[in-house]
PDB file of N, CA and C in Angstrom:
ATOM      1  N   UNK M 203      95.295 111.900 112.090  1.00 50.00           N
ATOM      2  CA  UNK M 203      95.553 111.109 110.907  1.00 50.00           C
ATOM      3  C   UNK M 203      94.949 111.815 109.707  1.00 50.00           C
ATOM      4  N   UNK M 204      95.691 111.766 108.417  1.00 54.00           N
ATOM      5  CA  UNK M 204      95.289 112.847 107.368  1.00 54.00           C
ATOM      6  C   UNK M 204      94.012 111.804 106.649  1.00 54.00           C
ATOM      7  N   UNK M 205      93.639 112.227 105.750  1.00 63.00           N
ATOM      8  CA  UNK M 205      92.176 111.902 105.479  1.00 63.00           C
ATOM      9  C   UNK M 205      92.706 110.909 104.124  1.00 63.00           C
ATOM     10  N   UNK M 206      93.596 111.388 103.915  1.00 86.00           N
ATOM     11  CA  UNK M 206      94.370 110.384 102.392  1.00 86.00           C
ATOM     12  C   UNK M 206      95.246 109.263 102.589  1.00 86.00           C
ATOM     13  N   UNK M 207      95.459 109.503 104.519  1.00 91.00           N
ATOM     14  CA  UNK M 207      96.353 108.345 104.967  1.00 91.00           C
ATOM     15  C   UNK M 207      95.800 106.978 105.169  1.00 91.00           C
ATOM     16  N   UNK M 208      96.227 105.945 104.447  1.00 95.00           N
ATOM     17  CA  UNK M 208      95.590 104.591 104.711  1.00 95.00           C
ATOM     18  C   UNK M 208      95.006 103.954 106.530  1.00 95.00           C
ATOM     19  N   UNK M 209      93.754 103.376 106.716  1.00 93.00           N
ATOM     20  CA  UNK M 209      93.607 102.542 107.922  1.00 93.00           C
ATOM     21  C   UNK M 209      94.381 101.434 108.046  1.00 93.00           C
ATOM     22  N   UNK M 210      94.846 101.162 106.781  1.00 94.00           N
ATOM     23  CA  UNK M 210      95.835  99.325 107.248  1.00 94.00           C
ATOM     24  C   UNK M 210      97.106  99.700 105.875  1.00 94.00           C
ATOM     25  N   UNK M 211      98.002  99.610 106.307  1.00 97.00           N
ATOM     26  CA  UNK M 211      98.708  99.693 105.408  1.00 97.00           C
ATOM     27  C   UNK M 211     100.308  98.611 105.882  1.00 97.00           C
ATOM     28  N   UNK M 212     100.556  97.587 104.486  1.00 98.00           N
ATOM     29  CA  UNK M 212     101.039  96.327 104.662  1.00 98.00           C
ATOM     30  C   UNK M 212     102.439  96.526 103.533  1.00 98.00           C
ATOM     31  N   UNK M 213     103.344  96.263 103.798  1.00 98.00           N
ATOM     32  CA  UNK M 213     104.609  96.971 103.145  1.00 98.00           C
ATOM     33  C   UNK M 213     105.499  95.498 103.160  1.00 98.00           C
ATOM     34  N   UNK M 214     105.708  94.787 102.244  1.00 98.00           N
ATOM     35  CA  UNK M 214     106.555  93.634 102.262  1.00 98.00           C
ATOM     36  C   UNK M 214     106.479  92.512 103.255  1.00 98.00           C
ATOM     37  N   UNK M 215     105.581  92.223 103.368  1.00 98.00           N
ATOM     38  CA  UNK M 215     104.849  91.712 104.174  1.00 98.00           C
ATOM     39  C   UNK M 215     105.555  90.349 103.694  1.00 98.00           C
ATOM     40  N   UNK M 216     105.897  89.272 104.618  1.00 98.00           N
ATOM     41  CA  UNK M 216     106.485  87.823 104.314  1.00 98.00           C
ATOM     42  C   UNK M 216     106.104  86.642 105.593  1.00 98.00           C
ATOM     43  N   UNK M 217     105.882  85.290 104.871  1.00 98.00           N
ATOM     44  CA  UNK M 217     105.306  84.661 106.044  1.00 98.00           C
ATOM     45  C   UNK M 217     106.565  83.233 105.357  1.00 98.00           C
ATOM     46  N   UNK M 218     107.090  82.891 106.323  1.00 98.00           N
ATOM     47  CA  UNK M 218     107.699  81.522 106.185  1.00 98.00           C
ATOM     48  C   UNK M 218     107.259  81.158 107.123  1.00 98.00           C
ATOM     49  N   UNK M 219     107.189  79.164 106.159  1.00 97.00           N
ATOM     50  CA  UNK M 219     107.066  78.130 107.401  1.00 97.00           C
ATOM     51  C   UNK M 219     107.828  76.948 107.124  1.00 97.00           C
ATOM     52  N   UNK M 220     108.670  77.275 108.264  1.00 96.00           N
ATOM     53  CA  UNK M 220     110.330  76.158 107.572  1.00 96.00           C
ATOM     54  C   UNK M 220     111.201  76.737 106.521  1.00 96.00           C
ATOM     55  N   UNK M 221     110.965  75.956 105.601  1.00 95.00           N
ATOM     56  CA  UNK M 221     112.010  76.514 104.599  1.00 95.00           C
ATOM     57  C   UNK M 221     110.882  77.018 103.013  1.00 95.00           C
ATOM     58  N   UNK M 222     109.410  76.292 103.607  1.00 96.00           N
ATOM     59  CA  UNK M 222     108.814  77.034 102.818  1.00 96.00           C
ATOM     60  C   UNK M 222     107.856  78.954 102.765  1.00 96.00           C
ATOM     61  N   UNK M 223     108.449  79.768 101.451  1.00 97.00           N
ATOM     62  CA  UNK M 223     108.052  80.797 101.437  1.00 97.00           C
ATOM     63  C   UNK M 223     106.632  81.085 100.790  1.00 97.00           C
ATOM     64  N   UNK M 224     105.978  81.024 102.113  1.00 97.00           N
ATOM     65  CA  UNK M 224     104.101  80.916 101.924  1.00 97.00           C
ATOM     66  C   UNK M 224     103.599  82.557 101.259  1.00 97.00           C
ATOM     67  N   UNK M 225     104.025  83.677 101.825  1.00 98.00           N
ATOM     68  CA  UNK M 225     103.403  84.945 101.258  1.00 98.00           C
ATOM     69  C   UNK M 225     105.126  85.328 100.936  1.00 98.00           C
ATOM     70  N   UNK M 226     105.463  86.646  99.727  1.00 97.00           N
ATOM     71  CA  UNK M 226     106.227  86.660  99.631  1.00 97.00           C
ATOM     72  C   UNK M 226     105.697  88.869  99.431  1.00 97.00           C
ATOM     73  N   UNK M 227     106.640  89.822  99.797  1.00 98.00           N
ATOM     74  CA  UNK M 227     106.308  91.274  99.686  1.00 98.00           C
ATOM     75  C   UNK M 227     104.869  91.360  98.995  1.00 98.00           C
ATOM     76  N   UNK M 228     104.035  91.460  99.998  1.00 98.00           N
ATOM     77  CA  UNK M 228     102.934  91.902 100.049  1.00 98.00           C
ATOM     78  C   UNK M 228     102.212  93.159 100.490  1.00 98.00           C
ATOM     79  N   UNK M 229     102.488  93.781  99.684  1.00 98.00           N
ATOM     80  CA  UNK M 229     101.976  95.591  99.693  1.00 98.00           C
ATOM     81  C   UNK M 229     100.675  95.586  99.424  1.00 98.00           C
ATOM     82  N   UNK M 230     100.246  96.677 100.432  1.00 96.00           N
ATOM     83  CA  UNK M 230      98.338  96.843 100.393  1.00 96.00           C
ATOM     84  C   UNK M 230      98.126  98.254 101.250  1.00 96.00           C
ATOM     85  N   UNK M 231      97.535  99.317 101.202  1.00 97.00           N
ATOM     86  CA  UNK M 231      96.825  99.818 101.230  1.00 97.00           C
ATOM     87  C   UNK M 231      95.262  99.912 101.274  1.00 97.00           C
ATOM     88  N   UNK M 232      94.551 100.385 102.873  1.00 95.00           N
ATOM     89  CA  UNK M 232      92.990 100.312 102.709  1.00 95.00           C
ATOM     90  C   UNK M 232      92.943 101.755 103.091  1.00 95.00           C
ATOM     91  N   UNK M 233      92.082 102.262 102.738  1.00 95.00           N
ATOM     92  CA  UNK M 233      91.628 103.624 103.147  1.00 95.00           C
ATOM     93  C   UNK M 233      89.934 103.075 103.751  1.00 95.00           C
ATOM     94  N   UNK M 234      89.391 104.695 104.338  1.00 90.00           N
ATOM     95  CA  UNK M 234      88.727 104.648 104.910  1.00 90.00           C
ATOM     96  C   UNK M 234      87.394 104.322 104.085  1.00 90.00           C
ATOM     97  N   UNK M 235      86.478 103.599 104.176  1.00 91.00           N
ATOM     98  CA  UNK M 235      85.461 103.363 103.388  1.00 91.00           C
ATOM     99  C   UNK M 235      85.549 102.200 102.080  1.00 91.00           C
ATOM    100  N   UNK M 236      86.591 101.840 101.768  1.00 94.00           N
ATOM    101  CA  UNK M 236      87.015 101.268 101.004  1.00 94.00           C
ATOM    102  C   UNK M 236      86.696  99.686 101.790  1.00 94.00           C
ATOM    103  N   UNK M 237      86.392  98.576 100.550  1.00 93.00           N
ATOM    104  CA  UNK M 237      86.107  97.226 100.650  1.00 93.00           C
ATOM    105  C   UNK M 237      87.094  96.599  99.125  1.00 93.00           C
ATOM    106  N   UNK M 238      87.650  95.400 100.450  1.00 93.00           N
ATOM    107  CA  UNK M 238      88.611  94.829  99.972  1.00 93.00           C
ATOM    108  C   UNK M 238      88.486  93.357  99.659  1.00 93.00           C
ATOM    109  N   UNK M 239      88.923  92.669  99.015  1.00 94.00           N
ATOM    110  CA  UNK M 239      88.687  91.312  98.976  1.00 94.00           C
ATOM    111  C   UNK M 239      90.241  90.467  98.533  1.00 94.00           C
ATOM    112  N   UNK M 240      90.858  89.976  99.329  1.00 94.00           N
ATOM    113  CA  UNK M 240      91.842  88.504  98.712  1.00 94.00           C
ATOM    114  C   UNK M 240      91.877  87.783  97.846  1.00 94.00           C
ATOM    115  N   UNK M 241      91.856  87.510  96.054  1.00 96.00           N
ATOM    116  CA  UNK M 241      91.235  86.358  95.926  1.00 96.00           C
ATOM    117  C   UNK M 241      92.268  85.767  95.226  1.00 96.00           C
ATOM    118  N   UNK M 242      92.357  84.281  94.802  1.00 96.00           N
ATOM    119  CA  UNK M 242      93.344  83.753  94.349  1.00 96.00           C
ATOM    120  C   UNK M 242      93.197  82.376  94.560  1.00 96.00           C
ATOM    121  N   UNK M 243      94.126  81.300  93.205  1.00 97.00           N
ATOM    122  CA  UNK M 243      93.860  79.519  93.665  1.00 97.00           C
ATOM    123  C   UNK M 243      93.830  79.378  95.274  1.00 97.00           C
ATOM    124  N   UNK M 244      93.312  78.078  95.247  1.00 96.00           N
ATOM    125  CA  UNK M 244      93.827  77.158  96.368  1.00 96.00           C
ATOM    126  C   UNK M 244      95.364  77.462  96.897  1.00 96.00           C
ATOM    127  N   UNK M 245      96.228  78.113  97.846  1.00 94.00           N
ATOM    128  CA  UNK M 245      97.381  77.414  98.396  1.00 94.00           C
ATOM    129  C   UNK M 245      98.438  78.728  97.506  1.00 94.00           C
ATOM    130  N   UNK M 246      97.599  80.127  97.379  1.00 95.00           N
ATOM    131  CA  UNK M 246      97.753  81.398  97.035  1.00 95.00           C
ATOM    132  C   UNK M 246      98.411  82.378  98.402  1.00 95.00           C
ATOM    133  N   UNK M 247      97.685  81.989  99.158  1.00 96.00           N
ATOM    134  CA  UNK M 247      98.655  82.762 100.691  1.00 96.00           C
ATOM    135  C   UNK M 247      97.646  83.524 101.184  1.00 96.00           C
ATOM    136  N   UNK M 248      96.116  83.662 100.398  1.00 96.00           N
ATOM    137  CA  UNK M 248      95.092  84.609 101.389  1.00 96.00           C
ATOM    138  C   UNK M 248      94.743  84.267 102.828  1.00 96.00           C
ATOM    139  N   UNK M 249      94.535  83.116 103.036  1.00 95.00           N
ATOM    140  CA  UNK M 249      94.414  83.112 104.587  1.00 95.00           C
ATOM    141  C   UNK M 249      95.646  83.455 105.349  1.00 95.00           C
ATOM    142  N   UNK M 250      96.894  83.233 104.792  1.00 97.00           N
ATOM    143  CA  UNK M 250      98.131  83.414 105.331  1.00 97.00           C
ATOM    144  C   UNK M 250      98.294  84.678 105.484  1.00 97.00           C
ATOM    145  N   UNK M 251      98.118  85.666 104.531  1.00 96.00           N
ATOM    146  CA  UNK M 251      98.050  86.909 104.942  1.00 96.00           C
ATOM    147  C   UNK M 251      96.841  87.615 106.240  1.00 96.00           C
ATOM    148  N   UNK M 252      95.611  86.641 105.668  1.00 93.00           N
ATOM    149  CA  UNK M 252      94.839  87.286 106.862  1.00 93.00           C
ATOM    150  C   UNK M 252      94.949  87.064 108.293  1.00 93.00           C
ATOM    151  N   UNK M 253      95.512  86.007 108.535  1.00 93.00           N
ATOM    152  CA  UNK M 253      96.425  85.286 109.709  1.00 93.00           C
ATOM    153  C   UNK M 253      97.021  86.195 110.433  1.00 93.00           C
ATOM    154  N   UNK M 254      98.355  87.235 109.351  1.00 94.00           N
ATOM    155  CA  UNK M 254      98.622  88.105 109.646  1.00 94.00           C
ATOM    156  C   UNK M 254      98.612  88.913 110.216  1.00 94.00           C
ATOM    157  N   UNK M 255      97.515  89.620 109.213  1.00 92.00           N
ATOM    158  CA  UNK M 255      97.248  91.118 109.506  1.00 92.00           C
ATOM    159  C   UNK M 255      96.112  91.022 111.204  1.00 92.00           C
ATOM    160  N   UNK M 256      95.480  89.797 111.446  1.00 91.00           N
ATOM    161  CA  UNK M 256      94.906  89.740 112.745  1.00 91.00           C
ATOM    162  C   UNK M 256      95.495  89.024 113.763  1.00 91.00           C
ATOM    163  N   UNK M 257      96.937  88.775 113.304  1.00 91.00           N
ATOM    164  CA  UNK M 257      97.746  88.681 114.788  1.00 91.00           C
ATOM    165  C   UNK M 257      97.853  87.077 115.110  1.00 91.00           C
ATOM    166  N   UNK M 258      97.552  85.946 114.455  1.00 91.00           N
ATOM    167  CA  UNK M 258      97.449  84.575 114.548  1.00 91.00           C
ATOM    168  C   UNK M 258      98.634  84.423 114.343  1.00 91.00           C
ATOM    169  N   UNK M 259      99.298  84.808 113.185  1.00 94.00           N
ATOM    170  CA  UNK M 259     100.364  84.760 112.735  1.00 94.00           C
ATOM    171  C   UNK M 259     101.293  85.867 112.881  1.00 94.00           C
ATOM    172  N   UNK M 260     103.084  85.630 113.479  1.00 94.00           N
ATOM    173  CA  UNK M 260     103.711  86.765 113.440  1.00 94.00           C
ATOM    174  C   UNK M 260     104.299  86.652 112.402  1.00 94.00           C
ATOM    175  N   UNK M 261     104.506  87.933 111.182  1.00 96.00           N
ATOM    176  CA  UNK M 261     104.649  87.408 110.172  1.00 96.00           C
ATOM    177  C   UNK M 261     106.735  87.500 109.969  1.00 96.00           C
ATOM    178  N   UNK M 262     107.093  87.181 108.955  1.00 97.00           N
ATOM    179  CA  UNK M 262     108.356  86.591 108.929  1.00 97.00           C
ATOM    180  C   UNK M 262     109.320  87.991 108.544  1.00 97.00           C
ATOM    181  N   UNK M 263     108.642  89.109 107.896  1.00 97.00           N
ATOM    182  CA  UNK M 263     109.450  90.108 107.390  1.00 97.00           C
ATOM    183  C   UNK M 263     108.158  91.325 107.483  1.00 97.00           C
ATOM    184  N   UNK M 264     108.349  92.165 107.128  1.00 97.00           N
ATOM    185  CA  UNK M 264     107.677  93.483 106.322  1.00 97.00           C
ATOM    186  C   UNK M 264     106.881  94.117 107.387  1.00 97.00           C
ATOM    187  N   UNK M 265     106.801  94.947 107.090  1.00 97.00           N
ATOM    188  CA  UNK M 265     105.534  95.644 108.070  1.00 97.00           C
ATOM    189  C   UNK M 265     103.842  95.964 108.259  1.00 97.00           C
ATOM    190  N   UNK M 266     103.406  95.803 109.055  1.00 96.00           N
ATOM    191  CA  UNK M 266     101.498  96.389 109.227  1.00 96.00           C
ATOM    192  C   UNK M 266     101.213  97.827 110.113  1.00 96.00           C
ATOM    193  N   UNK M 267     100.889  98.441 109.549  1.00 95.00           N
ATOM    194  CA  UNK M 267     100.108  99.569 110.288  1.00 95.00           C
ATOM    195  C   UNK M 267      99.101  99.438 109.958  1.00 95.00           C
ATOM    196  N   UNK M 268      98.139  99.364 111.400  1.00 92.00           N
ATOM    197  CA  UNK M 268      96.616  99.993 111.563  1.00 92.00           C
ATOM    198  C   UNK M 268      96.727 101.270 112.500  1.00 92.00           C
ATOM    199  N   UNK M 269      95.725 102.138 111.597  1.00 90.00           N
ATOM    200  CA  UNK M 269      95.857 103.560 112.468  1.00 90.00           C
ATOM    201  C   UNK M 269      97.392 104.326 112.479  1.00 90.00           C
ATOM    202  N   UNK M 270      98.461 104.029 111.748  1.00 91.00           N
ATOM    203  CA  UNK M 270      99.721 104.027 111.817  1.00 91.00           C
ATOM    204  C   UNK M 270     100.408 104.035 112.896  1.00 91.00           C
ATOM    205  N   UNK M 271      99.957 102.559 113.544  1.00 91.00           N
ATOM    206  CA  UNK M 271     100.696 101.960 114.546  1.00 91.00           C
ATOM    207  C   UNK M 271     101.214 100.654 114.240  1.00 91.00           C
ATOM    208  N   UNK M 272     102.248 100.068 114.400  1.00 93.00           N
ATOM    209  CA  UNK M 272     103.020  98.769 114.107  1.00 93.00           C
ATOM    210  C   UNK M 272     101.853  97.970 114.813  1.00 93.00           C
ATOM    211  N   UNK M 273     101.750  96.800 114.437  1.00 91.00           N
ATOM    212  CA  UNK M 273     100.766  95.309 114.908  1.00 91.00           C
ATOM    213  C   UNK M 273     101.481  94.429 114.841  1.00 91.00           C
ATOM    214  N   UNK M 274     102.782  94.267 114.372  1.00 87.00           N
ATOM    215  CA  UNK M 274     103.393  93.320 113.739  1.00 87.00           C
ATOM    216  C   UNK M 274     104.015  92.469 115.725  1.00 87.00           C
ATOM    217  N   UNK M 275     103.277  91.703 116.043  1.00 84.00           N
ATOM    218  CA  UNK M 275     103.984  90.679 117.042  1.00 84.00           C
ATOM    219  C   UNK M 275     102.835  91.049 118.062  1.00 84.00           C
ATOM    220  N   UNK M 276     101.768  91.824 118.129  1.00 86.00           N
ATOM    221  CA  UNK M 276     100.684  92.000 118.692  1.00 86.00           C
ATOM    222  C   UNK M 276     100.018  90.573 118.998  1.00 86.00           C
ATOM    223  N   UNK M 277      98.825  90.905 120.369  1.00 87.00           N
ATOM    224  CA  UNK M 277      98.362  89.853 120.052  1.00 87.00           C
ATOM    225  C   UNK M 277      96.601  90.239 119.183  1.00 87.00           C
ATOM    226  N   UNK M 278      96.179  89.000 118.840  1.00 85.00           N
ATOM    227  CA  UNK M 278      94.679  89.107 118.103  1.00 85.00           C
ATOM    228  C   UNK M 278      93.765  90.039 119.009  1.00 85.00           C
ATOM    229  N   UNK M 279      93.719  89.895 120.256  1.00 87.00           N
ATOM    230  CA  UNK M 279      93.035  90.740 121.032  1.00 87.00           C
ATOM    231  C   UNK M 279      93.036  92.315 121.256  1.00 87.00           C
ATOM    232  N   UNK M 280      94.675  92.331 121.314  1.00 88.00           N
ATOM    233  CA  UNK M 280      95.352  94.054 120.993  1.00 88.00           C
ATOM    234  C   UNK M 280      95.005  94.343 120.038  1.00 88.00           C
ATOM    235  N   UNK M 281      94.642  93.580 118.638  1.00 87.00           N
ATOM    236  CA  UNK M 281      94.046  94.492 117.219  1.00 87.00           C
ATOM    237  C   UNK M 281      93.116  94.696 116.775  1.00 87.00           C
ATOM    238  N   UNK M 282      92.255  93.292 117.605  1.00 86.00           N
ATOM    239  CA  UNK M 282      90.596  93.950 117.172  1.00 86.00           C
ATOM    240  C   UNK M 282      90.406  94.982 118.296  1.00 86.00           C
ATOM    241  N   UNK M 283      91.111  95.489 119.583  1.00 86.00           N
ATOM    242  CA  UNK M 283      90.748  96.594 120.276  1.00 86.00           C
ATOM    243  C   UNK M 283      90.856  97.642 119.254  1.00 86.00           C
ATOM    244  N   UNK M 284      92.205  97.714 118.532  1.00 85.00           N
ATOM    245  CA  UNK M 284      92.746  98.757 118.127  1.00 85.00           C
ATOM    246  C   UNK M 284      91.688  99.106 116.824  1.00 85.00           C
ATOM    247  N   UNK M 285      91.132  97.832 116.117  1.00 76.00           N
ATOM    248  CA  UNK M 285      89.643  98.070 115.228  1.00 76.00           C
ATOM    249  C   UNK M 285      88.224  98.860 115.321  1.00 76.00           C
ATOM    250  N   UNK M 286      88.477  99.286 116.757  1.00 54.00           N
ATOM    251  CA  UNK M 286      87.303  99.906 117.147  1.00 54.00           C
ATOM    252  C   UNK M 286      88.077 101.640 117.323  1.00 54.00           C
ATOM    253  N   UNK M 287      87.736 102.090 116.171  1.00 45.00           N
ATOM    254  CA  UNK M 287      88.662 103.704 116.537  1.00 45.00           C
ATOM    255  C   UNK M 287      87.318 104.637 116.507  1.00 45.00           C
ATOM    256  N   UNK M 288      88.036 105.442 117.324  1.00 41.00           N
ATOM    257  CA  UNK M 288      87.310 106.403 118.183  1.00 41.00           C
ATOM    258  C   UNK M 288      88.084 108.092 117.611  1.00 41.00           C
ATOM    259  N   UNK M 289      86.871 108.625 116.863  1.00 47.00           N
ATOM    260  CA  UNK M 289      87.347 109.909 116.162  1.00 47.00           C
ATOM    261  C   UNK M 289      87.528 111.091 116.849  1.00 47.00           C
ATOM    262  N   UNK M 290      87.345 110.951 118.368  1.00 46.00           N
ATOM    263  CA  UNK M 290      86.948 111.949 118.998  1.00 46.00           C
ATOM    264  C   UNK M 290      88.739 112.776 119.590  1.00 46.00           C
TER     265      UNK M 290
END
């Protein structure tokens, strides 16, 4: 993995529930060392996204790479494994 290539990278990312559209293309980029934070009103979509990106939620459209591997329909357990990377 190149050194400029993102650890999580989130590309139109969409969460419906019913007919309501809770997160709508949600693009993100983390690199290595980098600290991130969500913030936004009440009923903004941050937990909905974090839902997401750790597998609670399968999300409705767009894509996740960690490590540039798809997560998207994973379960929570398969991604915090995949959280523990090994440089060797």
């Amino acid at each position: 993995m190149s050194e400029t290539q993102p650890l999580l990278s989130v590309r139109g990312l969409m969460m419906r529930f019913g007919g309501l559209l809770a997160v709508n293309n949600v693009e993100l980029d983390i690199h290595s060392g980098e600290i991130v934070s969500l913030i936004g009103p009440n009923g903004a979509g941050k937990t909905t996204v974090f839902n997401c990106l750790t597998g609670f939620y399968r999300p409705s459209g767009g894509t996740i790479l960690l490590h540039d591997r798809h997560i998207e329909g994973l379960s929570g357990q398969a991604i915090a494994r995949m959280g523990v990377y090994s440089a060797k």
